[in-house]
C-alpha positions as MATLAB code, in Angstrom:
seq = 'MLIEVCVDSAAGLAEAVAGGADRIELCAALELGGLTPAAGLMAHAAACGVPVFAMIRPRAGNFVFDSTERAIMCADIHAARDAGLAGVVLGANLPDGRLDVAVLSHLVMAAKGMGLTLHRAFDLVPDLAKAVECATLLGFHRILTSGRAQTAAQGEGDLARTIAFARGRISVMPGAGIGPASAPLLRRLAVTEAHGSFAAPHPQSGPVVDLGFAPAVLRHTDAARIRALRAALAD';
ca = [
     110.800   98.813   81.375;
     112.372  101.750   83.191;
     111.032  101.931   86.744;
     110.981  105.332   88.441;
     110.454  105.387   92.199;
     109.270  108.460   94.082;
     110.757  108.903   97.562;
     110.728  111.622  100.202;
     113.480  110.566  102.604;
     117.025  109.259  102.719;
     115.688  105.899  103.928;
     113.251  105.747  101.021;
     116.054  106.588   98.616;
     118.192  103.734   99.977;
     115.292  101.272   99.578;
     114.621  102.449   96.026;
     118.242  101.987   95.019;
     118.390   98.582   96.724;
     115.231   97.542   94.891;
     116.738   98.348   91.512;
     115.081  101.672   90.684;
     116.241  103.033   87.337;
     115.401  106.622   88.222;
     114.363  108.495   91.365;
     111.763  111.223   91.721;
     112.890  113.049   94.855;
     110.198  114.833   96.868;
     109.152  116.039  100.256;
     105.737  115.152  101.714;
     104.578  112.382   99.399;
     101.342  112.232  101.405;
     100.546  115.625   99.818;
     101.414  114.460   96.325;
     105.043  115.544   96.601;
     106.651  118.919   97.301;
     110.108  120.337   96.583;
     112.739  118.418   98.598;
     115.198  120.136  100.895;
     118.552  121.182   99.476;
     120.332  118.802  101.850;
     118.300  115.841  100.623;
     119.012  116.833   97.015;
     122.746  116.906   97.725;
     122.550  113.521   99.431;
     120.548  111.960   96.590;
     122.964  113.200   93.935;
     125.491  110.615   95.113;
     123.122  107.600   95.029;
     124.333  106.291   91.662;
     120.905  106.513   90.000;
     119.572  109.503   87.997;
     117.522  111.739   90.297;
     114.798  114.191   89.291;
     113.612  116.710   91.894;
     109.957  117.612   92.281;
     109.525  121.369   91.913;
     106.316  122.260   93.751;
     106.439  124.959   96.422;
     103.201  124.117   98.243;
     100.310  121.697   98.498;
      97.038  122.298   96.682;
      96.420  123.236   93.089;
      99.010  123.958   90.416;
      97.938  127.540   89.703;
     101.036  129.569   90.549;
     101.521  133.333   90.821;
     104.645  135.302   89.947;
     106.137  134.947   93.435;
     105.711  131.182   93.381;
     107.157  131.049   89.885;
     110.289  132.829   91.115;
     110.573  130.398   94.035;
     110.275  127.454   91.644;
     112.992  128.848   89.388;
     115.278  129.195   92.422;
     114.504  125.592   93.400;
     115.376  124.427   89.875;
     118.740  126.163   90.192;
     119.244  124.427   93.556;
     118.554  121.046   91.928;
     121.031  121.839   89.174;
     123.658  122.989   91.701;
     123.170  119.745   93.644;
     124.023  117.788   90.501;
     120.609  116.236   89.901;
     119.725  114.934   86.458;
     116.359  116.604   86.043;
     113.264  118.205   87.478;
     109.543  117.445   87.628;
     107.292  120.400   86.797;
     103.677  121.316   86.237;
     101.393  124.363   86.206;
      97.750  124.903   85.296;
      95.491  127.800   84.460;
      92.342  128.078   86.612;
      90.370  126.179   83.933;
      92.815  123.245   84.043;
      94.715  123.939   80.834;
      98.496  123.880   81.092;
      99.906  127.317   81.939;
     102.253  127.875   79.044;
     103.584  131.177   80.388;
     104.653  129.739   83.749;
     105.910  126.489   82.255;
     107.989  128.338   79.660;
     109.829  130.183   82.441;
     110.417  126.982   84.378;
     111.595  125.047   81.334;
     114.009  127.855   80.491;
     115.399  127.754   84.037;
     115.884  123.975   83.661;
     117.589  124.154   80.259;
     119.844  121.145   79.763;
     118.175  119.066   82.492;
     115.736  116.201   82.120;
     112.114  117.368   82.169;
     109.031  115.519   83.407;
     105.578  117.090   83.272;
     103.853  115.913   86.448;
     100.225  115.089   87.163;
      99.072  118.662   86.656;
      98.443  116.969   83.297;
      95.613  115.001   84.931;
      93.602  118.221   85.355;
      93.595  119.223   81.681;
      90.255  119.363   79.817;
      91.702  118.381   76.419;
      94.273  115.581   76.240;
      95.356  116.172   72.647;
      96.012  119.882   73.186;
      97.882  119.202   76.419;
     100.126  116.619   74.752;
     100.935  119.095   71.972;
     101.697  121.774   74.552;
     103.998  119.512   76.559;
     105.806  118.406   73.425;
     106.334  121.946   72.151;
     107.592  123.098   75.549;
     110.313  120.454   75.393;
     109.238  118.003   78.086;
     110.700  114.518   77.755;
     107.821  112.684   79.432;
     104.365  113.082   80.905;
     103.590  111.478   84.261;
      99.871  110.719   84.291;
      97.233  108.467   85.814;
      94.939  109.017   82.841;
      92.974  111.691   84.732;
      91.830  109.112   87.295;
      92.720  108.236   90.876;
      94.839  105.314   89.685;
      96.475  104.380   86.406;
      94.335  101.223   86.257;
      91.176  103.334   86.405;
      92.585  105.731   83.827;
      93.651  103.123   81.266;
      91.405  104.556   78.553;
      92.803  108.078   78.835;
      96.318  106.680   79.136;
      95.860  104.854   75.832;
      94.504  108.013   74.207;
      97.397  110.080   75.550;
      99.893  107.575   74.145;
      98.137  107.730   70.771;
      98.228  111.536   70.753;
     101.934  111.492   71.699;
     102.823  109.425   68.598;
     106.219  108.582   70.069;
     107.304  112.226   70.292;
     107.136  112.298   74.104;
     107.103  109.427   76.591;
     103.924  108.730   78.560;
     104.731  107.335   82.021;
     101.813  105.810   83.963;
     101.737  106.574   87.678;
      99.382  106.277   90.679;
      98.777  102.846   92.143;
     101.572  101.209   90.163;
     102.845   97.995   91.770;
     103.524   94.324   91.041;
      99.916   93.791   89.924;
     100.321   96.520   87.279;
     102.422   94.398   84.912;
      99.466   93.431   82.643;
      98.359   97.081   82.404;
     101.859   98.226   81.470;
     102.114   95.498   78.837;
      98.762   96.448   77.295;
      99.793  100.094   77.112;
     103.208   99.156   75.668;
     104.902  101.926   77.655;
     108.635  102.040   78.281;
     108.614  103.534   81.780;
     106.424  103.476   84.880;
     106.293  105.437   88.135;
     105.343  104.455   91.678;
     106.104  104.901   95.358;
     106.151  101.127   96.021;
     105.386  101.933   99.648;
     104.275   99.665  102.469;
     102.186  100.944  105.405;
     103.836  101.308  108.819;
     101.475  102.026  111.758;
     102.719  104.611  114.247;
     101.711  105.382  117.822;
     102.856  107.352  120.820;
     103.557  111.042  121.414;
     104.663  111.793  117.849;
     101.183  110.826  116.647;
      99.311  112.255  119.634;
     101.001  115.648  119.238;
     100.447  115.772  115.479;
     104.045  115.225  114.366;
     103.180  112.103  112.357;
     100.053  110.389  110.991;
      98.836  107.133  112.484;
     100.102  105.286  109.418;
     103.278  106.177  107.531;
     104.186  104.691  104.161;
     107.794  103.724  103.458;
     109.382  102.645  100.170;
     109.803   98.877  100.057;
     112.584   97.445   97.885;
     110.768   94.091   97.673;
     107.797   95.708   95.917;
     110.058   97.175   93.258;
     111.699   93.791   92.685;
     108.263   92.157   92.497;
     107.145   94.434   89.657;
     110.393   93.777   87.828;
     109.861   90.024   88.208;
     106.235   90.295   87.058;
     107.294   92.189   83.961;
     109.903   89.532   83.201;
     107.379   86.666   83.285;
];
C-alpha cells in the first residue's frame, strides 16, 4: 500500500518523511482543503527524498475557475516543475459539478511529463462513470476521492463504484479521514494507495489566537499515525 501524506509546512513534511510516507502532497492551508504552496516550500520539499506532488489551487472555495485563475494555475505548475517536484494535484468543475474539460486540458498540457492527480473536485461530479472516463482520457494517473462523502468510510459505496468504473485504467486513491482505523476499509476496496493528513490536534492560546493569526486548535502531521496505519495494514 502506497501511503500519501498531505502536509502544509516544513515541520509537517519532516514528520511525514519520518513516518515513512511514500509520497507527499504539498499544500498551503490544509484547513481550507489545501491551496498552492509557496515557491520556497516547494524548493525545500524537493530535497526531502520522497516524491512530492504540489497542490495547484489558487484560492479557497469552489473549483470553478475563470481564465485569469487558469493562467495563475499554469504558472504555478511551471513553478512546481522548476522546483523539481514529481507531480501536481489538479481539479476543476463546471457550475453543475461536471469536470471542466477545457480548463483541465490546459492544466494537463502545462504539466506534461509530470505525475497527475485529480483531486476531490471529483467528489462534486453528478455522474461517476462519466467523470472516470473524463479523467482517464485527460491523462490523469489517479483520482483522489472520498466517494462523494465527508469521509472515505462514509463514501465506501461510491468508492467501490468508482473503482469498478476505472477497470484498472486509473488508480483510485481514497482520502478524507484515512488513519490507522482505515485498514479494513482499504483492504475491502483492494486499493493500492491511500491519502491522509495523519494529523494530531494541538491547542493554541495567547495573542496569536486572540488577534486572529491562528485558530484555537492547529493540526500537525504525526509520524506515529502514519506508522500505525502501516502496521495495521501489515497485520
